[in-house]
PDB file of C-alpha atoms in Angstrom:
ATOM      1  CA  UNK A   1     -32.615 -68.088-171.396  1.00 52.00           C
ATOM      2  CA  UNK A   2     -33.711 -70.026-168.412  1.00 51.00           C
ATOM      3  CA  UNK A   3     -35.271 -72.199-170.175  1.00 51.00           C
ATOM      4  CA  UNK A   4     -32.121 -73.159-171.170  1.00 58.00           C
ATOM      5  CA  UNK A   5     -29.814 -72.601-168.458  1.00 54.00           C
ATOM      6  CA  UNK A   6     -31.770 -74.882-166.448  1.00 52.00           C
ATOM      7  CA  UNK A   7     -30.932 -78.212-168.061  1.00 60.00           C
ATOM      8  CA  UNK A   8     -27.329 -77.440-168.525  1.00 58.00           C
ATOM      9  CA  UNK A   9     -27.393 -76.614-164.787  1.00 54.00           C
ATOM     10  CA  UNK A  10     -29.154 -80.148-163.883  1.00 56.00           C
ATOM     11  CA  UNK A  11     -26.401 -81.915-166.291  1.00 58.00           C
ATOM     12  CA  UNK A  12     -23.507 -80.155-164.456  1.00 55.00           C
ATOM     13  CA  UNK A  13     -24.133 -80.144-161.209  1.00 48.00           C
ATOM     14  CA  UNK A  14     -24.486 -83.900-160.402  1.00 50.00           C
ATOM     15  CA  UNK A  15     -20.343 -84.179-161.785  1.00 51.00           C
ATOM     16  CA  UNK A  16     -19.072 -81.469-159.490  1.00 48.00           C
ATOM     17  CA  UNK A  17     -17.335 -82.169-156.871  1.00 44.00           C
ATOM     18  CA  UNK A  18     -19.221 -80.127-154.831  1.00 52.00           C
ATOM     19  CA  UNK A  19     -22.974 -79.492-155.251  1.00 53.00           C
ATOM     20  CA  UNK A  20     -23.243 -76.766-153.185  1.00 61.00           C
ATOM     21  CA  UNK A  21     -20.261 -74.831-154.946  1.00 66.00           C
ATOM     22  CA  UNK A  22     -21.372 -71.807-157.471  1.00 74.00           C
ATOM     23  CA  UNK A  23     -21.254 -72.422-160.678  1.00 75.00           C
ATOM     24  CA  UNK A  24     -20.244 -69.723-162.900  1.00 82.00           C
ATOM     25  CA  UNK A  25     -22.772 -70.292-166.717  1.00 83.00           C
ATOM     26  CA  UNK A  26     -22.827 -67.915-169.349  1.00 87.00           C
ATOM     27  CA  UNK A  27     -24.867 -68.442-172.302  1.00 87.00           C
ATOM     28  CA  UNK A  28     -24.710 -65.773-175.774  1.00 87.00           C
ATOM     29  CA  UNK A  29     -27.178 -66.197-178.732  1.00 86.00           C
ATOM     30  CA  UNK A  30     -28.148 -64.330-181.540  1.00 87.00           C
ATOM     31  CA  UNK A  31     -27.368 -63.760-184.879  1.00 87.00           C
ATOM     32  CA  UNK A  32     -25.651 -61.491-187.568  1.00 84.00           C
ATOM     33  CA  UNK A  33     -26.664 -59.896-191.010  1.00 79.00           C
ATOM     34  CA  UNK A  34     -25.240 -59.780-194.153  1.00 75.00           C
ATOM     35  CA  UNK A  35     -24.601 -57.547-196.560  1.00 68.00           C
ATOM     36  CA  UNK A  36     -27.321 -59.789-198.564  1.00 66.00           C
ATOM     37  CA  UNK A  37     -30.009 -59.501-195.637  1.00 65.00           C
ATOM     38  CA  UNK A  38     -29.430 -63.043-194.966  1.00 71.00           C
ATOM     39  CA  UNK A  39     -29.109 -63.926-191.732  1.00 75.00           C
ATOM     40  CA  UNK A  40     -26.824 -66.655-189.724  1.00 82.00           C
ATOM     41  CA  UNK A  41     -27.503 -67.303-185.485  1.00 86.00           C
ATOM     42  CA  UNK A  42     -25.270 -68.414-183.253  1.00 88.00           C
ATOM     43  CA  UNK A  43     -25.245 -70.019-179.111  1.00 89.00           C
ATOM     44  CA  UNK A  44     -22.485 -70.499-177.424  1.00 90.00           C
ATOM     45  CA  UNK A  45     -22.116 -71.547-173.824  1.00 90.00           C
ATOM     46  CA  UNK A  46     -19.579 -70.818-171.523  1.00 90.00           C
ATOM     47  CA  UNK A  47     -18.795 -72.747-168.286  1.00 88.00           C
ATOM     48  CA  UNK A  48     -16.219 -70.451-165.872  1.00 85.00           C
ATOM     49  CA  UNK A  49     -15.155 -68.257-168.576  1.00 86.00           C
ATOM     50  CA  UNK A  50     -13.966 -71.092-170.612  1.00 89.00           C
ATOM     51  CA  UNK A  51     -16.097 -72.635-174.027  1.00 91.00           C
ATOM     52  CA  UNK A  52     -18.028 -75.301-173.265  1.00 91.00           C
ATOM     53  CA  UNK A  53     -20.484 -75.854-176.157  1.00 92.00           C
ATOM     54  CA  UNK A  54     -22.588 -74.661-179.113  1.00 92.00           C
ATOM     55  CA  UNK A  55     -25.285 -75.140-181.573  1.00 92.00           C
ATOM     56  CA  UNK A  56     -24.531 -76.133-184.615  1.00 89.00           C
ATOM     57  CA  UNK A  57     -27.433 -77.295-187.609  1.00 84.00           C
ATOM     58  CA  UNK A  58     -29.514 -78.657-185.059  1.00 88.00           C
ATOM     59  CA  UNK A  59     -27.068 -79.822-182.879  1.00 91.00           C
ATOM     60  CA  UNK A  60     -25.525 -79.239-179.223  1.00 92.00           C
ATOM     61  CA  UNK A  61     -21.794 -79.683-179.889  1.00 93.00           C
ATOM     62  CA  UNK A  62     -18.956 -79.449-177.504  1.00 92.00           C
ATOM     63  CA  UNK A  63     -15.908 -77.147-177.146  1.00 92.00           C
ATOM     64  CA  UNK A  64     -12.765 -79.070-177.291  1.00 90.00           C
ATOM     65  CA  UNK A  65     -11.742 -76.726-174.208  1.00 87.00           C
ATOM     66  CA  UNK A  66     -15.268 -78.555-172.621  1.00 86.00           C
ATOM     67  CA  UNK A  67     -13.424 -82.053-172.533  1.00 88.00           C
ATOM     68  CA  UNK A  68     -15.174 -84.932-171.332  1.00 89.00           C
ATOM     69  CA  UNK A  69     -17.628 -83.073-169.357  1.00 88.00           C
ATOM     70  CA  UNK A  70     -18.844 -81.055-172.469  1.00 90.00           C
ATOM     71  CA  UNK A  71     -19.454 -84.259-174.462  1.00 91.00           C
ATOM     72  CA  UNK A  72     -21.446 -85.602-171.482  1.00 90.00           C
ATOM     73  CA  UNK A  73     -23.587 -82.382-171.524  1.00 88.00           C
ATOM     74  CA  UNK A  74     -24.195 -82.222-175.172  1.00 91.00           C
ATOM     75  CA  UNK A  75     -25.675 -85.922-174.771  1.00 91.00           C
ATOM     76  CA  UNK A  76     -27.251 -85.055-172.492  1.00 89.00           C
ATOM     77  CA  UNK A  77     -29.067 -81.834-174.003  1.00 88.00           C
ATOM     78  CA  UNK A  78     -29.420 -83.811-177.272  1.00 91.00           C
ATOM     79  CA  UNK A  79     -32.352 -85.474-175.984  1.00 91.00           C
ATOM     80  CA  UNK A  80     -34.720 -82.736-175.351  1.00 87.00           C
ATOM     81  CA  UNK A  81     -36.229 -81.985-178.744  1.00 90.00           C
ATOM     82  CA  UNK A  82     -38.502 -79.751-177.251  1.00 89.00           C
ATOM     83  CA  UNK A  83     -35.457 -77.160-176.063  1.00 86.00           C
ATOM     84  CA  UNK A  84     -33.254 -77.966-179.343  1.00 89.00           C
ATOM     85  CA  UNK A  85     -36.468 -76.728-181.195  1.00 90.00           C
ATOM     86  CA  UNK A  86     -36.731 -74.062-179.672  1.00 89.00           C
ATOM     87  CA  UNK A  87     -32.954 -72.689-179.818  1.00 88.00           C
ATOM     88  CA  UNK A  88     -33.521 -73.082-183.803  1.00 89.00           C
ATOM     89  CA  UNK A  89     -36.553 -70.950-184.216  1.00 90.00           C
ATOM     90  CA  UNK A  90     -34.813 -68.517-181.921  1.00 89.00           C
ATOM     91  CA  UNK A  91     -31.543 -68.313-184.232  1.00 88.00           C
ATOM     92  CA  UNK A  92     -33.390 -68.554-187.580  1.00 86.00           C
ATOM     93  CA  UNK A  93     -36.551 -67.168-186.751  1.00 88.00           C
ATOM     94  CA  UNK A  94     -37.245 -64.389-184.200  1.00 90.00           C
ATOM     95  CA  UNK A  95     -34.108 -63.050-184.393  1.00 89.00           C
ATOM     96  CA  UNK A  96     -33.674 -62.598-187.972  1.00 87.00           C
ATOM     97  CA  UNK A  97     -37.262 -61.003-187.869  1.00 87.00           C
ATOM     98  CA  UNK A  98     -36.294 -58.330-185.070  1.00 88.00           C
ATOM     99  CA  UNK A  99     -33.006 -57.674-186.349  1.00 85.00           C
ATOM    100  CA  UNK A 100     -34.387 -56.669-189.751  1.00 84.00           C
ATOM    101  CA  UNK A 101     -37.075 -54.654-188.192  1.00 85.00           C
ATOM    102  CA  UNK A 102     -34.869 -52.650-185.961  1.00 85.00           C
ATOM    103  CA  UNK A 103     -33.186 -52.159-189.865  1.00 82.00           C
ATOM    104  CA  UNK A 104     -36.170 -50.856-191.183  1.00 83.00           C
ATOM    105  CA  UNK A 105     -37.115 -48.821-188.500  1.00 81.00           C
ATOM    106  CA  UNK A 106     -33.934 -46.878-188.412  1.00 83.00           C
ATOM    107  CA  UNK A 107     -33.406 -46.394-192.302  1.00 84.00           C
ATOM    108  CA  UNK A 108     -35.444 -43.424-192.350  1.00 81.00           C
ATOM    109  CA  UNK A 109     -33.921 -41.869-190.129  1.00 82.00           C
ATOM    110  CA  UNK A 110     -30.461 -43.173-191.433  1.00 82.00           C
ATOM    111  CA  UNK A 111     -30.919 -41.967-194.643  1.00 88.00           C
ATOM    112  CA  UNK A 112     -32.345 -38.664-194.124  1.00 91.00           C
ATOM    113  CA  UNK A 113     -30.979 -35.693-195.950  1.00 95.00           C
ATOM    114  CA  UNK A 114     -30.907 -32.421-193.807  1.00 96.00           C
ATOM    115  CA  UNK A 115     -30.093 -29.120-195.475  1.00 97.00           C
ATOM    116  CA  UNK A 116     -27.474 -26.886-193.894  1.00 97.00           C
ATOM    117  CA  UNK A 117     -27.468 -23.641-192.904  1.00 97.00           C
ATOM    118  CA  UNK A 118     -24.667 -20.897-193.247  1.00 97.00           C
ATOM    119  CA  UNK A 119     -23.475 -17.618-192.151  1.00 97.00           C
ATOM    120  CA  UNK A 120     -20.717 -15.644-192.023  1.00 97.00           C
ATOM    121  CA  UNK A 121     -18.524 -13.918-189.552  1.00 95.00           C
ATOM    122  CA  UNK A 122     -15.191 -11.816-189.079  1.00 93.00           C
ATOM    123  CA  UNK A 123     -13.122  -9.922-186.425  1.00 93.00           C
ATOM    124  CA  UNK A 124      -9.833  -8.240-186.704  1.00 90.00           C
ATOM    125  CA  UNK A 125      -6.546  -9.418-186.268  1.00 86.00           C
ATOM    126  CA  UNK A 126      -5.084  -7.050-183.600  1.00 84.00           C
ATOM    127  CA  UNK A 127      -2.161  -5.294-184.672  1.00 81.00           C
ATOM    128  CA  UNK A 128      -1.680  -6.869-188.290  1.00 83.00           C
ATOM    129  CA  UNK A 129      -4.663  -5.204-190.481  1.00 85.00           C
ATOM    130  CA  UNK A 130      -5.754  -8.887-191.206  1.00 92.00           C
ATOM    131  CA  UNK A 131      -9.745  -9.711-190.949  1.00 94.00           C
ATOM    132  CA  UNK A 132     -10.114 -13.307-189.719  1.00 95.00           C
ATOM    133  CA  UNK A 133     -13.424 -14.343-191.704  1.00 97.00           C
ATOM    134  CA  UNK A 134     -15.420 -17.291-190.585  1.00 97.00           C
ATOM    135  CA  UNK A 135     -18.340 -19.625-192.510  1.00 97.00           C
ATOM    136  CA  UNK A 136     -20.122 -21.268-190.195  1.00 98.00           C
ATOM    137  CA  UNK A 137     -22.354 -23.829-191.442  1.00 98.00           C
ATOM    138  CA  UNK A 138     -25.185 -26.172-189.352  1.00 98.00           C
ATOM    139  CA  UNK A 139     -27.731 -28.492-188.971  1.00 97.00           C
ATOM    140  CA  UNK A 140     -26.936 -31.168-191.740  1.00 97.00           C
ATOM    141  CA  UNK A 141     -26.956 -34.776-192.086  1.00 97.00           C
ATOM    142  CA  UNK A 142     -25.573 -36.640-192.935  1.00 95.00           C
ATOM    143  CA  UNK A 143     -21.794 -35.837-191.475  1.00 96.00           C
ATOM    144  CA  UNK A 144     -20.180 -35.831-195.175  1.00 96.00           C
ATOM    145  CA  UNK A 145     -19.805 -31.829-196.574  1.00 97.00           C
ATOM    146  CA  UNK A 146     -17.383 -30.096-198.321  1.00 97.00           C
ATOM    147  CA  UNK A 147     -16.837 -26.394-197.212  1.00 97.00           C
ATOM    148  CA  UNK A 148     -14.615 -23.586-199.252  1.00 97.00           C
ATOM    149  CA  UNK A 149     -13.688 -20.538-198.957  1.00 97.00           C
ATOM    150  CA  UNK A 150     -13.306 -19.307-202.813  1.00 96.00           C
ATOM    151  CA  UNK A 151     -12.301 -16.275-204.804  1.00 95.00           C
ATOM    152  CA  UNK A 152     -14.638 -16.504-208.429  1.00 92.00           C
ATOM    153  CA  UNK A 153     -13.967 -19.906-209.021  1.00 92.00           C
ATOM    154  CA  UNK A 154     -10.655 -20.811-207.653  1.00 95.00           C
ATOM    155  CA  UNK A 155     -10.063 -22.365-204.042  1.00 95.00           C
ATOM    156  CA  UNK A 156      -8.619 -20.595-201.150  1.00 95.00           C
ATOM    157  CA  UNK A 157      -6.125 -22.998-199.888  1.00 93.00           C
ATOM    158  CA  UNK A 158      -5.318 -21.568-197.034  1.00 93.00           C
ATOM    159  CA  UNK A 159      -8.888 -21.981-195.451  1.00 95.00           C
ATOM    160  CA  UNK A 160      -9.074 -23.967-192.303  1.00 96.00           C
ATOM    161  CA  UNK A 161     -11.119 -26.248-191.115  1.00 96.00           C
ATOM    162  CA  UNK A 162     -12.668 -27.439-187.790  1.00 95.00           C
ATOM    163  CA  UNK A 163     -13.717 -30.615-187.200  1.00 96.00           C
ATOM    164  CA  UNK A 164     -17.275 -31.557-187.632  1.00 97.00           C
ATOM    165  CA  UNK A 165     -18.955 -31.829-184.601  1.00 97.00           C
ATOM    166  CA  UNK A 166     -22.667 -32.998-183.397  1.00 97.00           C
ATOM    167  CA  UNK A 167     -25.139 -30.576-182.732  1.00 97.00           C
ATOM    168  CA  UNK A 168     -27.551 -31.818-179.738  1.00 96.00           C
ATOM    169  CA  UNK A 169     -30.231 -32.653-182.220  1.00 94.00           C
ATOM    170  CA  UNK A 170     -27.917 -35.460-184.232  1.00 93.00           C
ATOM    171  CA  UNK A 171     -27.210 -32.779-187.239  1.00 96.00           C
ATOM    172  CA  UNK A 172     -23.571 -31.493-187.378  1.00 97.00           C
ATOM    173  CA  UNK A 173     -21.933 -28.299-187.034  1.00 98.00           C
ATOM    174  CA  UNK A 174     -18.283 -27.060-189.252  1.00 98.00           C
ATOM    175  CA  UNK A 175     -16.798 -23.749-189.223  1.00 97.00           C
ATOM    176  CA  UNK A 176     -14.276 -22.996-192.165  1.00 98.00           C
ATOM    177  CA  UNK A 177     -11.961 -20.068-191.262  1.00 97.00           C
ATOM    178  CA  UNK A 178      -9.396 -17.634-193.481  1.00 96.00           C
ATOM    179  CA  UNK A 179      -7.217 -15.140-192.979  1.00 95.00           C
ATOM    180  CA  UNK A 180      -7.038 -12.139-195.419  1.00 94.00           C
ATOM    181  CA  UNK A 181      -5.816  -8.754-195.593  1.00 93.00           C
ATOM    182  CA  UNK A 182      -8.623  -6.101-194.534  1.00 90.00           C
ATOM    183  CA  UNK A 183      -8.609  -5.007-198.042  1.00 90.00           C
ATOM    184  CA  UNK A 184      -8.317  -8.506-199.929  1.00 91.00           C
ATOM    185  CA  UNK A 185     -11.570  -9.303-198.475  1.00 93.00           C
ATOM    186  CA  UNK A 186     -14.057  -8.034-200.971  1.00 92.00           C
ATOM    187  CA  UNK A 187     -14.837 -10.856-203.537  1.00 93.00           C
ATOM    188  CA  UNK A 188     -14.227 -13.319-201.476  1.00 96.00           C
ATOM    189  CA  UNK A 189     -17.706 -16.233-200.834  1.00 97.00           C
ATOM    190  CA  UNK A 190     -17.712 -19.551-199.092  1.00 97.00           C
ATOM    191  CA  UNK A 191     -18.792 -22.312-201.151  1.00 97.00           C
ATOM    192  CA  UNK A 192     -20.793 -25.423-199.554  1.00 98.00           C
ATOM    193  CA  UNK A 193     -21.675 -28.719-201.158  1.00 97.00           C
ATOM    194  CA  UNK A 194     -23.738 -31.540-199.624  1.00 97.00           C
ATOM    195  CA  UNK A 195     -26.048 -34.436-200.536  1.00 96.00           C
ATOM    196  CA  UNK A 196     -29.109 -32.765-199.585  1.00 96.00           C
ATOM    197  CA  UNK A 197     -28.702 -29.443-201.747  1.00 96.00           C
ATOM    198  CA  UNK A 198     -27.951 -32.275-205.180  1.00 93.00           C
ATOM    199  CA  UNK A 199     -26.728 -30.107-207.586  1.00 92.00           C
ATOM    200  CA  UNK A 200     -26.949 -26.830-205.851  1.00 93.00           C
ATOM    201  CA  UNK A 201     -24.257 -24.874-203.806  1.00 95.00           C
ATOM    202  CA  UNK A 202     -24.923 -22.890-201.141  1.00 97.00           C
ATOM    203  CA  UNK A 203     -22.620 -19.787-202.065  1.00 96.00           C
ATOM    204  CA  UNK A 204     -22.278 -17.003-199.316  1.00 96.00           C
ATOM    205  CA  UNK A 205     -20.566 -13.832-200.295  1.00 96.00           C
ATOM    206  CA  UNK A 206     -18.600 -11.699-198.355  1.00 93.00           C
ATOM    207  CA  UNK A 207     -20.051  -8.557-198.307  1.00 75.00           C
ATOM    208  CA  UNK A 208     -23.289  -8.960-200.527  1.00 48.00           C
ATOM    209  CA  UNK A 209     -25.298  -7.744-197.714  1.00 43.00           C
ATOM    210  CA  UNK A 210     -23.205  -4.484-197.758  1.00 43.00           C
ATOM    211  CA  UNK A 211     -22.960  -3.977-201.192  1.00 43.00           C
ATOM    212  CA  UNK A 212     -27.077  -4.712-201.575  1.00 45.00           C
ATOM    213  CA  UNK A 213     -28.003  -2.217-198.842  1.00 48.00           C
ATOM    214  CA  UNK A 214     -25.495   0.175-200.345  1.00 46.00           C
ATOM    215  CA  UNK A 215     -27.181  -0.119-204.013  1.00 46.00           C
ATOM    216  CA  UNK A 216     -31.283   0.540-202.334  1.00 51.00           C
ATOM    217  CA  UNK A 217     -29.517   3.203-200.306  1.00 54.00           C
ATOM    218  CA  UNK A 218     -28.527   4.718-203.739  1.00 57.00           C
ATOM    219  CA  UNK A 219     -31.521   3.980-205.368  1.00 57.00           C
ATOM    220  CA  UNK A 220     -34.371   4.649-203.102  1.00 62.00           C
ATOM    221  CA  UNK A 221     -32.843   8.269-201.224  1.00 65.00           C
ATOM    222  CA  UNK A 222     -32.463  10.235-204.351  1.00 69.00           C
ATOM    223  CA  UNK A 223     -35.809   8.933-205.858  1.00 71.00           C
ATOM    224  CA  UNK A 224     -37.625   9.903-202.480  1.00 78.00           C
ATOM    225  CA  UNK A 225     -36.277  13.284-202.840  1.00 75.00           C
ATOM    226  CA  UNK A 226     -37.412  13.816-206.113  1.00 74.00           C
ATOM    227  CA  UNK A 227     -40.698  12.995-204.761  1.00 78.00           C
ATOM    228  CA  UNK A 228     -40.756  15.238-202.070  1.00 70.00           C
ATOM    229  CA  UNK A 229     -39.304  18.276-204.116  1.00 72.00           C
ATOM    230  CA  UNK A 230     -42.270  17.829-206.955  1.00 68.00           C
ATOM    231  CA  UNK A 231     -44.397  17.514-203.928  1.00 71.00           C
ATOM    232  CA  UNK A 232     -43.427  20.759-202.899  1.00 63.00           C
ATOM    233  CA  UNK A 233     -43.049  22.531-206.581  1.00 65.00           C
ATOM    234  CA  UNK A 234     -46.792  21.268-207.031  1.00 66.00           C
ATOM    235  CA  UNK A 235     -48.303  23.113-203.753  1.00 65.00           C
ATOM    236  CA  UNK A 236     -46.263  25.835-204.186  1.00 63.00           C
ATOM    237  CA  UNK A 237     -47.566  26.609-207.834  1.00 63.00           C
ATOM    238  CA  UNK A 238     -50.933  25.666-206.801  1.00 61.00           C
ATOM    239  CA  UNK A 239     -51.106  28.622-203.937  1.00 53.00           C
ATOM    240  CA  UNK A 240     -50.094  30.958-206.687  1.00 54.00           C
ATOM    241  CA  UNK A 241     -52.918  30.449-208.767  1.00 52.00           C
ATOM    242  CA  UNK A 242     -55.402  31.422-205.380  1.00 50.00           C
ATOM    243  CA  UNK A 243     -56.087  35.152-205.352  1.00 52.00           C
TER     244      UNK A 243
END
């Protein structure tokens, strides 16, 4: 903005009453952006913390806290076209044009959808026979989620929730935490809903890694003993048959 500071500099400095004292000049431009990506600048000057003049359609125009002195100044500025041109292309121009690229640049990454991640903890409740059972879930954006603890289909009211707080890589972190009886706990699943899963929970149950483990356990150790016993019936019979 020297450009620009200059001139107002040269037209104040000749009315001080002192050349040589400083001269405090502060000078703000850009512009703002609708909700209907149009655009509308702005430049104001400020002379010792007070307003001192603007730019209006073309126009230097002073402050009324400016007084005389602003007036003189604007009359001043008024005649170099060269400087009022270039304040307009400024405000209409580049910085519409940067301000909507920045935009564009950043919607991407505004408007990404990051699916969560969940898991489940617990530890006991010393001395009460309570479980305290935790869903953690991570790494989403955006912030809004919705996090239950549920029994079938009805919601556990007396879940808890943290607040949601930033992970280091801009995604967001929530814990949801309940209280149960030791034995109360079976049947029990956390529930999870967020833009980026659309129509799809993500449904952790408490337990289902037991119960699954528990069912191949059942399955697979009888069926590898039958194996291994006709194994052995098999050899057995066959060494009878050598004489």
């Amino acid at each position: 903005m020297l450009f620009l500071q200059l001139p107002l500099l040269a037209a104040l400095l000749p009315g001080s009453v002192n050349a040589e004292d400083p001269v405090e000049l502060q000078v703000r431009l850009g512009c703002e952006l609708s909700s209907s990506e149009s655009a509308k600048g702005f430049m104001q000057a400020a002379l010792e913390g007070s307003d001192f003049l603007s730019f209006q359609n073309t126009t230097w125009v002073p402050s009324p806290e400016g007084g005389e002195q602003a007036q003189k100044v604007c009359d001043l500025l008024n005649l170099y076209e060269g400087i009022k041109q270039i304040v307009e292309n400024l405000m209409s121009k580049t910085c519409p044009r940067f301000l909507l690229g920045i935009l564009d640049a950043g919607k991407t990454y505004l408007q990404r959808q990051v699916r969560p991640e969940a898991w489940l903890s617990s530890s006991s409740i010393l001395g009460s026979g309570r479980l305290m059972l935790v869903c953690h879930v991570s790494g989403f954006y955006p912030m809004s989620i919705w996090v239950m603890w549920m029994r079938g289909e009805q919601e556990q009211l007396d879940s808890k929730r943290d607040d949601v707080l930033p992970n280091a890589d801009g995604t967001w972190y929530v814990r949801v935490i309940l209280e149960v009886e030791a034995e109360d706990a079976v049947g029990l699943s956390c529930h999870v809903k967020h833009s980026s899963l659309g129509d799809q929970d993500l449904i952790l149950n408490w337990g289902h890694s037991l119960s699954m483990n528990l069912i191949i356990l059942a399955v697979v150790v009888p069926l590898i003993l039958l194996i291994v016993l006709v194994l052995w019936f098999k050899r057995r019979w066959s060494y009878r048959g050598i004489p």
